[in-house]
mmCIF file of C-alpha atoms in Angstrom:
data_model
loop_
_atom_site.group_PDB
_atom_site.id
_atom_site.type_symbol
_atom_site.label_atom_id
_atom_site.label_comp_id
_atom_site.label_asym_id
_atom_site.label_seq_id
_atom_site.Cartn_x
_atom_site.Cartn_y
_atom_site.Cartn_z
ATOM 1 C CA MET F 83 -7.412 2.273 -0.472
ATOM 2 C CA LEU F 84 -6.631 5.476 1.109
ATOM 3 C CA ASP F 85 -9.091 8.404 2.750
ATOM 4 C CA VAL F 86 -9.350 10.238 -0.498
ATOM 5 C CA CYS F 87 -11.711 12.916 1.290
ATOM 6 C CA PHE F 88 -8.975 13.458 4.319
ATOM 7 C CA TYR F 89 -6.370 14.275 1.359
ATOM 8 C CA MET F 90 -8.106 16.821 -0.208
ATOM 9 C CA LYS F 91 -9.549 18.078 2.839
ATOM 10 C CA THR F 92 -6.002 18.441 4.268
ATOM 11 C CA MET F 93 -4.567 19.876 1.392
ATOM 12 C CA THR F 94 -4.469 23.602 3.111
ATOM 13 C CA LEU F 95 -2.644 22.308 6.067
ATOM 14 C CA LYS F 96 0.069 21.040 4.225
ATOM 15 C CA GLU F 97 0.550 23.898 1.960
ATOM 16 C CA ASN F 98 0.176 26.264 5.581
ATOM 17 C CA LEU F 99 2.789 23.779 7.129
ATOM 18 C CA GLY F 100 5.677 24.627 4.605
ATOM 19 C CA ALA F 101 5.437 28.163 5.556
ATOM 20 C CA ASP F 102 7.397 30.302 8.282
ATOM 21 C CA GLY F 103 6.519 29.377 11.838
ATOM 22 C CA LYS F 104 4.907 26.376 13.413
ATOM 23 C CA ILE F 105 1.674 25.912 13.678
ATOM 24 C CA ALA F 106 -0.445 25.362 17.407
ATOM 25 C CA ARG F 107 -0.322 21.618 18.136
ATOM 26 C CA GLN F 108 -4.436 22.748 19.371
ATOM 27 C CA ILE F 109 -5.268 24.140 15.493
ATOM 28 C CA ALA F 110 -3.736 21.171 13.937
ATOM 29 C CA ARG F 111 -5.458 18.470 16.080
ATOM 30 C CA ARG F 112 -8.796 20.088 15.549
ATOM 31 C CA ILE F 113 -8.247 20.553 11.627
ATOM 32 C CA LEU F 114 -7.031 16.784 11.330
ATOM 33 C CA GLU F 115 -9.569 15.658 13.547
ATOM 34 C CA SER F 116 -12.354 17.753 11.552
ATOM 35 C CA ALA F 117 -10.937 16.054 8.483
ATOM 36 C CA ARG F 118 -10.991 12.261 9.251
ATOM 37 C CA SER F 119 -13.952 9.930 8.288
ATOM 38 C CA ARG F 120 -15.692 8.145 10.967
ATOM 39 C CA ASN F 121 -16.014 5.438 8.577
ATOM 40 C CA PRO F 122 -12.800 3.373 8.452
ATOM 41 C CA VAL F 123 -10.694 2.820 5.159
ATOM 42 C CA VAL F 124 -8.899 -0.625 5.008
ATOM 43 C CA TYR F 125 -5.669 0.625 3.115
ATOM 44 C CA GLY F 126 -4.561 -3.295 3.102
ATOM 45 C CA ILE F 127 -5.605 -7.025 4.442
ATOM 46 C CA GLU F 128 -2.493 -8.916 4.627
ATOM 47 C CA THR F 129 -3.795 -12.253 3.422
ATOM 48 C CA THR F 130 -1.049 -14.459 4.863
ATOM 49 C CA ASN F 131 2.965 -13.415 5.957
ATOM 50 C CA ASP F 132 4.299 -16.894 4.748
ATOM 51 C CA CYS F 133 7.469 -15.541 2.186
ATOM 52 C CA ARG F 134 10.107 -17.798 1.117
ATOM 53 C CA MET F 135 12.083 -14.920 -0.261
ATOM 54 C CA LYS F 136 15.261 -13.413 1.956
ATOM 55 C CA CYS F 137 15.460 -9.849 0.580
ATOM 56 C CA GLU F 138 17.823 -7.465 1.952
ATOM 57 C CA ILE F 139 15.966 -4.547 1.725
ATOM 58 C CA CYS F 140 13.057 -6.204 3.593
ATOM 59 C CA PRO F 141 12.914 -6.272 7.452
ATOM 60 C CA ARG F 142 11.129 -9.465 7.405
ATOM 61 C CA THR F 143 14.071 -11.222 6.560
ATOM 62 C CA LYS F 144 15.555 -10.876 9.865
ATOM 63 C CA LYS F 145 13.336 -8.708 12.097
ATOM 64 C CA ILE F 146 9.782 -10.640 11.866
ATOM 65 C CA ASN F 147 8.699 -12.961 14.276
ATOM 66 C CA ARG F 148 5.181 -13.589 13.829
ATOM 67 C CA PRO F 149 3.937 -17.242 13.606
ATOM 68 C CA VAL F 150 3.246 -17.471 9.912
ATOM 69 C CA GLN F 151 -0.693 -17.859 8.969
ATOM 70 C CA ASP F 152 -2.787 -17.501 6.837
ATOM 71 C CA LEU F 153 -6.055 -15.161 7.279
ATOM 72 C CA ASP F 154 -9.019 -17.647 7.336
ATOM 73 C CA MET F 155 -12.002 -17.005 5.157
ATOM 74 C CA LYS F 156 -14.447 -16.135 7.747
ATOM 75 C CA ALA F 157 -12.021 -13.672 9.099
ATOM 76 C CA PHE F 158 -11.666 -12.084 5.572
ATOM 77 C CA LYS F 159 -15.406 -11.781 4.700
ATOM 78 C CA LYS F 160 -16.085 -10.694 7.933
ATOM 79 C CA ILE F 161 -13.634 -7.861 7.342
ATOM 80 C CA ALA F 162 -14.807 -7.663 3.600
ATOM 81 C CA GLU F 163 -18.359 -6.953 4.520
ATOM 82 C CA GLN F 164 -17.339 -3.914 6.483
ATOM 83 C CA ILE F 165 -15.355 -2.040 3.405
ATOM 84 C CA ARG F 166 -17.095 -0.068 0.710
ATOM 85 C CA PRO F 167 -15.660 1.050 -2.519
ATOM 86 C CA PHE F 168 -15.581 4.727 -3.464
ATOM 87 C CA SER F 169 -18.271 6.427 -5.878
ATOM 88 C CA LYS F 170 -17.656 7.371 -9.449
ATOM 89 C CA LYS F 171 -18.354 10.866 -8.678
ATOM 90 C CA LEU F 172 -15.910 10.886 -5.478
ATOM 91 C CA TRP F 173 -13.248 9.456 -7.965
ATOM 92 C CA ARG F 174 -13.802 11.999 -10.388
ATOM 93 C CA GLN F 175 -12.980 14.620 -7.509
ATOM 94 C CA TRP F 176 -10.139 12.910 -6.838
ATOM 95 C CA GLU F 177 -8.890 12.943 -10.109
ATOM 96 C CA THR F 178 -9.284 16.625 -10.519
ATOM 97 C CA PHE F 179 -7.738 17.277 -7.463
ATOM 98 C CA VAL F 180 -4.531 15.302 -8.258
ATOM 99 C CA LYS F 181 -4.369 16.834 -11.693
ATOM 100 C CA GLU F 182 -4.592 20.105 -10.068
ATOM 101 C CA THR F 183 -2.489 19.715 -6.739
ATOM 102 C CA TYR F 184 0.302 17.579 -8.040
ATOM 103 C CA GLN F 185 -0.086 18.014 -11.825
ATOM 104 C CA ILE F 186 0.414 14.278 -12.446
ATOM 105 C CA LEU F 187 -2.157 13.295 -15.446
ATOM 106 C CA PRO F 188 -3.966 9.930 -15.511
ATOM 107 C CA ASP F 189 -1.996 8.485 -18.297
ATOM 108 C CA GLU F 190 1.123 8.743 -16.490
ATOM 109 C CA MET F 191 3.227 5.874 -15.432
ATOM 110 C CA ASN F 192 5.615 6.243 -12.356
ATOM 111 C CA GLU F 193 5.475 5.818 -8.690
ATOM 112 C CA ASN F 194 3.781 8.928 -7.992
ATOM 113 C CA HIS F 195 0.944 8.189 -10.538
ATOM 114 C CA PHE F 196 1.051 4.408 -8.894
ATOM 115 C CA PHE F 197 0.443 6.064 -5.439
ATOM 116 C CA LEU F 198 -2.121 8.394 -6.453
ATOM 117 C CA TYR F 199 -4.397 7.150 -8.864
ATOM 118 C CA ILE F 200 -3.996 3.310 -8.075
ATOM 119 C CA ILE F 201 -3.308 2.773 -4.437
ATOM 120 C CA PRO F 202 -6.623 4.871 -3.233
ATOM 121 C CA LYS F 203 -9.019 2.523 -5.256
ATOM 122 C CA VAL F 204 -7.590 -0.757 -4.244
ATOM 123 C CA LEU F 205 -7.571 -3.196 -1.388
ATOM 124 C CA VAL F 206 -3.567 -4.015 -1.330
ATOM 125 C CA LEU F 207 -3.897 -7.836 -0.392
ATOM 126 C CA HIS F 208 0.029 -7.987 0.353
ATOM 127 C CA GLY F 209 1.860 -7.369 3.851
ATOM 128 C CA TYR F 210 4.603 -9.636 4.646
ATOM 129 C CA GLY F 211 3.966 -12.296 2.686
ATOM 130 C CA ASP F 212 3.600 -13.510 -0.541
ATOM 131 C CA PRO F 213 -0.173 -13.796 -1.798
ATOM 132 C CA LEU F 214 0.579 -16.258 -4.222
ATOM 133 C CA LEU F 215 1.320 -18.460 -0.993
ATOM 134 C CA ASP F 216 -1.810 -18.196 0.131
ATOM 135 C CA ASP F 217 -4.085 -21.240 -0.763
ATOM 136 C CA SER F 218 -7.180 -19.013 -0.405
ATOM 137 C CA ILE F 219 -6.338 -16.186 -2.525
ATOM 138 C CA GLY F 220 -8.571 -16.853 -5.481
ATOM 139 C CA GLU F 221 -11.683 -16.825 -3.178
ATOM 140 C CA LYS F 222 -10.891 -14.221 -1.355
ATOM 141 C CA ILE F 223 -10.474 -11.359 -4.614
ATOM 142 C CA LYS F 224 -14.098 -13.418 -5.582
ATOM 143 C CA ILE F 225 -15.612 -12.075 -2.398
ATOM 144 C CA LEU F 226 -14.078 -8.742 -3.070
ATOM 145 C CA THR F 227 -15.325 -8.306 -6.798
ATOM 146 C CA LYS F 228 -18.492 -9.445 -5.605
ATOM 147 C CA ARG F 229 -18.439 -6.751 -3.612
ATOM 148 C CA HIS F 230 -17.422 -4.278 -6.099
ATOM 149 C CA ILE F 231 -13.904 -3.755 -4.600
ATOM 150 C CA LYS F 232 -11.027 -2.999 -6.528
ATOM 151 C CA SER F 233 -7.935 -5.518 -5.565
ATOM 152 C CA TYR F 234 -4.254 -5.524 -6.004
ATOM 153 C CA PHE F 235 -1.291 -7.031 -4.704
ATOM 154 C CA SER F 236 2.219 -7.510 -5.329
ATOM 155 C CA CYS F 237 4.487 -10.539 -5.365
ATOM 156 C CA HIS F 238 8.017 -11.555 -6.089
ATOM 157 C CA PRO F 239 9.325 -12.707 -9.659
ATOM 158 C CA LEU F 240 10.377 -15.938 -7.987
ATOM 159 C CA ALA F 241 7.467 -17.170 -6.488
ATOM 160 C CA PHE F 242 5.341 -16.819 -9.873
ATOM 161 C CA ASN F 243 3.266 -19.717 -9.977
ATOM 162 C CA MET F 244 0.691 -19.709 -13.396
ATOM 163 C CA GLU F 245 -2.318 -21.696 -11.893
ATOM 164 C CA LYS F 246 -2.802 -19.666 -9.124
ATOM 165 C CA ILE F 247 -2.376 -16.180 -10.807
ATOM 166 C CA VAL F 248 -5.032 -17.393 -13.525
ATOM 167 C CA GLU F 249 -7.219 -18.413 -10.879
ATOM 168 C CA CYS F 250 -6.876 -14.985 -9.522
ATOM 169 C CA PHE F 251 -7.103 -13.462 -13.164
ATOM 170 C CA GLU F 252 -10.673 -15.460 -13.200
ATOM 171 C CA ASN F 253 -11.559 -14.067 -10.099
ATOM 172 C CA GLU F 254 -11.049 -10.532 -11.786
ATOM 173 C CA LEU F 255 -8.142 -9.412 -9.584
ATOM 174 C CA THR F 256 -7.920 -5.512 -10.753
ATOM 175 C CA TYR F 257 -3.786 -5.296 -10.487
ATOM 176 C CA LEU F 258 -1.123 -7.978 -10.116
ATOM 177 C CA LYS F 259 2.294 -6.345 -9.563
ATOM 178 C CA PHE F 260 5.650 -8.396 -9.833
ATOM 179 C CA SER F 261 8.440 -6.294 -8.161
ATOM 180 C CA ALA F 262 12.300 -6.943 -7.698
ATOM 181 C CA SER F 263 15.600 -4.673 -7.895
ATOM 182 C CA SER F 264 16.792 -6.921 -11.083
ATOM 183 C CA LEU F 265 15.966 -9.422 -13.828
ATOM 184 C CA ASN F 266 18.569 -11.997 -12.577
ATOM 185 C CA HIS F 267 15.794 -14.692 -12.406
ATOM 186 C CA PRO F 268 15.793 -17.241 -14.899
ATOM 187 C CA GLY F 269 12.815 -18.152 -16.903
ATOM 188 C CA PHE F 270 10.917 -15.161 -15.305
ATOM 189 C CA LEU F 271 10.350 -13.048 -18.473
ATOM 190 C CA ALA F 272 9.649 -16.003 -20.535
ATOM 191 C CA GLN F 273 6.460 -16.759 -17.416
ATOM 192 C CA VAL F 274 5.084 -12.916 -18.389
ATOM 193 C CA ASP F 275 5.389 -13.205 -22.134
ATOM 194 C CA ASP F 276 2.785 -16.566 -21.435
ATOM 195 C CA LEU F 277 0.648 -15.138 -18.655
ATOM 196 C CA LEU F 278 0.344 -12.451 -21.455
ATOM 197 C CA ALA F 279 -0.883 -14.664 -24.135
ATOM 198 C CA ILE F 280 -3.182 -16.330 -21.647
ATOM 199 C CA LYS F 281 -4.523 -12.919 -20.587
ATOM 200 C CA LYS F 282 -4.908 -11.827 -24.276
ATOM 201 C CA GLN F 283 -6.603 -15.152 -25.196
ATOM 202 C CA LYS F 284 -8.966 -15.308 -22.196
ATOM 203 C CA GLY F 285 -9.695 -11.566 -22.413
ATOM 204 C CA TYR F 286 -8.752 -11.058 -18.553
ATOM 205 C CA ALA F 287 -9.014 -7.401 -17.529
ATOM 206 C CA THR F 288 -6.363 -7.755 -14.873
ATOM 207 C CA LYS F 289 -3.561 -4.882 -15.460
ATOM 208 C CA LEU F 290 -0.163 -6.395 -15.226
ATOM 209 C CA VAL F 291 2.191 -4.348 -13.227
ATOM 210 C CA MET F 292 6.082 -4.536 -13.399
ATOM 211 C CA ALA F 293 8.282 -2.410 -10.929
ATOM 212 C CA MET F 294 11.632 -2.023 -10.466
ATOM 213 C CA VAL F 295 12.889 -1.347 -6.935
ATOM 214 C CA ASP F 296 15.516 1.446 -7.551
ATOM 215 C CA ILE F 297 19.061 -0.062 -5.359
ATOM 216 C CA ASN F 298 21.381 1.822 -8.218
ATOM 217 C CA HIS F 299 22.995 -1.113 -9.247
ATOM 218 C CA SER F 300 24.595 -1.176 -12.394
ATOM 219 C CA GLY F 301 22.904 -2.165 -15.192
ATOM 220 C CA GLN F 302 19.562 -1.587 -13.840
ATOM 221 C CA LYS F 303 18.594 1.542 -16.154
ATOM 222 C CA ASN F 304 19.312 -0.374 -18.852
ATOM 223 C CA GLU F 305 17.327 -3.109 -17.979
ATOM 224 C CA LEU F 306 14.238 -0.863 -16.830
ATOM 225 C CA ALA F 307 14.399 0.815 -20.451
ATOM 226 C CA MET F 308 14.077 -2.904 -22.148
ATOM 227 C CA LEU F 309 11.219 -3.402 -19.625
ATOM 228 C CA LYS F 310 9.556 -0.704 -21.140
ATOM 229 C CA ARG F 311 10.088 -1.052 -24.465
ATOM 230 C CA LYS F 312 8.936 -4.707 -24.739
ATOM 231 C CA TYR F 313 6.093 -4.734 -22.250
ATOM 232 C CA ILE F 314 4.381 -1.315 -22.276
ATOM 233 C CA PRO F 315 3.440 -1.496 -25.932
ATOM 234 C CA GLN F 316 1.614 -5.153 -24.458
ATOM 235 C CA GLY F 317 -0.595 -2.527 -21.864
ATOM 236 C CA VAL F 318 1.645 -3.683 -18.953
ATOM 237 C CA TYR F 319 2.743 -0.750 -16.203
ATOM 238 C CA VAL F 320 6.262 -0.703 -15.971
ATOM 239 C CA TYR F 321 7.902 2.044 -13.514
ATOM 240 C CA LEU F 322 10.987 2.370 -11.259
ATOM 241 C CA LYS F 323 10.122 2.617 -7.417
ATOM 242 C CA SER F 324 11.917 3.836 -4.946
ATOM 243 C CA GLN F 325 13.388 2.133 -2.003
ATOM 244 C CA ASP F 326 10.928 1.748 1.148
ATOM 245 C CA GLN F 327 11.977 0.668 5.032
ATOM 246 C CA ARG F 328 15.316 2.861 4.025
ATOM 247 C CA TRP F 329 16.035 2.983 7.861
ATOM 248 C CA TYR F 330 15.990 -0.728 8.139
ATOM 249 C CA ARG F 331 19.522 -0.528 5.587
ATOM 250 C CA ASN F 332 20.299 2.899 6.666
ATOM 251 C CA HIS F 333 20.007 3.775 3.370
ATOM 252 C CA PRO F 334 20.598 7.400 2.356
ATOM 253 C CA ALA F 335 19.027 7.555 -1.014
ATOM 254 C CA GLU F 336 15.983 10.168 -1.048
ATOM 255 C CA SER F 337 12.528 8.762 -1.864
ATOM 256 C CA ARG F 338 10.998 10.568 -5.078
ATOM 257 C CA ALA F 339 7.650 9.249 -3.761
ATOM 258 C CA ILE F 340 4.968 11.984 -2.690
ATOM 259 C CA HIS F 341 3.632 9.952 0.301
ATOM 260 C CA TRP F 342 7.167 9.813 1.836
ATOM 261 C CA ASN F 343 8.051 13.740 1.761
ATOM 262 C CA GLU F 344 4.329 14.689 3.093
ATOM 263 C CA PHE F 345 3.602 14.345 6.640
ATOM 264 C CA CYS F 346 2.492 10.433 7.307
ATOM 265 C CA GLN F 347 -1.371 10.716 7.047
ATOM 266 C CA PHE F 348 -2.062 7.059 7.832
ATOM 267 C CA PRO F 349 -3.120 7.758 11.376
ATOM 268 C CA TRP F 350 -6.074 9.641 9.860
ATOM 269 C CA SER F 351 -6.610 7.861 6.695
ATOM 270 C CA SER F 352 -6.673 4.028 6.437
ATOM 271 C CA MET F 353 -5.660 1.478 8.233
ATOM 272 C CA SER F 354 -4.028 -1.952 7.846
ATOM 273 C CA ILE F 355 -5.117 -5.833 8.974
ATOM 274 C CA HIS F 356 -2.743 -8.787 9.607
ATOM 275 C CA SER F 357 -2.665 -12.357 8.586
ATOM 276 C CA ASP F 358 -4.008 -12.983 12.493
ATOM 277 C CA GLY F 359 -6.811 -10.138 12.487
ATOM 278 C CA SER F 360 -4.583 -7.368 14.237
ATOM 279 C CA VAL F 361 -5.402 -4.031 13.439
ATOM 280 C CA VAL F 362 -2.261 -2.226 12.704
ATOM 281 C CA PRO F 363 -1.627 1.850 11.698
ATOM 282 C CA CYS F 364 -0.238 0.896 8.137
ATOM 283 C CA CYS F 365 2.054 -1.326 5.978
ATOM 284 C CA THR F 366 5.314 -0.836 7.709
ATOM 285 C CA ILE F 367 4.446 -2.485 10.891
ATOM 286 C CA TYR F 368 6.149 -5.910 10.421
ATOM 287 C CA ASN F 369 5.780 -7.412 13.584
ATOM 288 C CA HIS F 370 2.680 -6.395 16.456
ATOM 289 C CA GLU F 371 4.912 -3.359 17.453
ATOM 290 C CA MET F 372 1.383 -1.403 17.231
ATOM 291 C CA ILE F 373 -1.639 -3.347 17.569
ATOM 292 C CA LEU F 374 -4.944 -1.082 17.785
ATOM 293 C CA GLY F 375 -7.172 -3.910 17.969
ATOM 294 C CA ASN F 376 -8.584 -7.025 16.624
ATOM 295 C CA THR F 377 -11.169 -7.577 13.922
ATOM 296 C CA ALA F 378 -12.374 -11.130 15.851
ATOM 297 C CA ARG F 379 -13.560 -9.280 18.560
ATOM 298 C CA GLU F 380 -14.585 -5.644 17.321
ATOM 299 C CA LYS F 381 -15.939 -3.863 14.526
ATOM 300 C CA LEU F 382 -13.575 -1.642 12.455
ATOM 301 C CA LYS F 383 -15.922 0.852 12.962
ATOM 302 C CA ALA F 384 -15.134 0.780 16.943
ATOM 303 C CA ILE F 385 -11.441 0.120 16.348
ATOM 304 C CA TRP F 386 -10.916 3.298 14.448
ATOM 305 C CA ASN F 387 -12.964 5.579 16.675
ATOM 306 C CA GLY F 388 -11.463 3.677 19.882
ATOM 307 C CA THR F 389 -9.056 4.864 22.540
ATOM 308 C CA SER F 390 -6.073 3.206 21.201
ATOM 309 C CA TYR F 391 -6.171 5.046 17.509
ATOM 310 C CA LYS F 392 -6.789 8.198 19.232
ATOM 311 C CA LYS F 393 -3.438 7.475 21.624
ATOM 312 C CA PHE F 394 -1.967 7.034 18.899
ATOM 313 C CA ARG F 395 -2.642 9.706 16.836
ATOM 314 C CA GLU F 396 -1.791 11.940 19.398
ATOM 315 C CA GLN F 397 1.983 10.014 19.364
ATOM 316 C CA HIS F 398 2.368 11.654 16.072
ATOM 317 C CA ILE F 399 1.465 15.105 17.253
ATOM 318 C CA ILE F 400 3.669 14.993 20.266
ATOM 319 C CA MET F 401 6.321 13.263 18.456
ATOM 320 C CA ASN F 402 6.526 10.690 21.044
ATOM 321 C CA ALA F 403 10.630 9.493 20.738
ATOM 322 C CA LYS F 404 10.052 5.843 22.061
ATOM 323 C CA SER F 405 7.420 5.469 19.169
ATOM 324 C CA LYS F 406 8.378 3.377 15.639
ATOM 325 C CA CYS F 407 7.402 5.833 13.911
ATOM 326 C CA THR F 408 10.171 8.142 15.294
ATOM 327 C CA THR F 409 12.829 5.652 15.416
ATOM 328 C CA ARG F 410 12.267 2.924 12.915
ATOM 329 C CA CYS F 411 10.280 4.204 9.616
ATOM 330 C CA ASP F 412 11.132 7.032 7.259
ATOM 331 C CA MET F 413 8.185 8.710 6.905
ATOM 332 C CA LYS F 414 7.650 12.399 8.327
ATOM 333 C CA LEU F 415 5.298 12.932 11.287
ATOM 334 C CA ILE F 416 3.391 15.905 11.533
ATOM 335 C CA GLY F 417 5.013 16.907 15.133
ATOM 336 C CA GLU F 418 7.857 17.944 12.990
ATOM 337 C CA TRP F 419 6.190 21.315 11.871
ATOM 338 C CA ILE F 420 3.626 22.286 14.652
ATOM 339 C CA GLY F 421 4.264 23.754 17.728
ATOM 340 C CA ALA F 422 3.021 23.304 21.318
#
């Protein structure tokens, strides 16, 4: 989830950042803080950091050194009880804002539509692990569903587990995404066909998403076209996704995603939670480079409005050269646009 109110309140600031000259730090700091909700919004909960893949484009493969663990049910429930879904009225305001500001319509199907229309309203349940490896993922989704919180997670085609997926569907997972850079996974599409048949037979409401990560390999364009021809008529959301974590492979390609080209808003718009209960700024924190609190010891609201978060936000404003955010992340910091 994302704080859509923050996005709407800071639009004028974003427009002014593109003008000649620089906004003074004091002014930018005041605008950001006044737009920030005192009630935290949770972007995602990493239900597990267990993953069996060795993807070249993911820093988990060689960089992560956290112990592998699932977030236990007691901790998950405690966190879920502190999360509130957006009202229908606010969501209508947000959709109007997106249409007018970004000229992206509700019925489009691309990575910017996915980020603006889907990500803000769902609690992301993956981090640096595959939720299908979490034995209690179905029960965690059930907890969210009872609280009217929409849920979503992404997994690798090779992690396909029909029994676990059907359990998630039965507990009303809102979106399930399969994400890969190619279709070189024997039997995967046949499994998707079987899943769609079960989904239709049982009347499950879960929306299936297939994202192809853009690595510009030969044949990728044709693979994507095939997926669209075959699966969009069956109600599947299919799109091409820009690479994240491009710093990790020193990848020169530019991202087409809106949120990678605006200033990073995570310090003021949402928090993320690791599988050990640690609160971190966002989904790019693969180890414990920046721990801002722990859900076992503090309420989310206390962490969000606490000293550690205040100091972290200031690092974005002053452009701390030693911060991970300036050395190991592709997002732009607001400090690039503001003066002293």
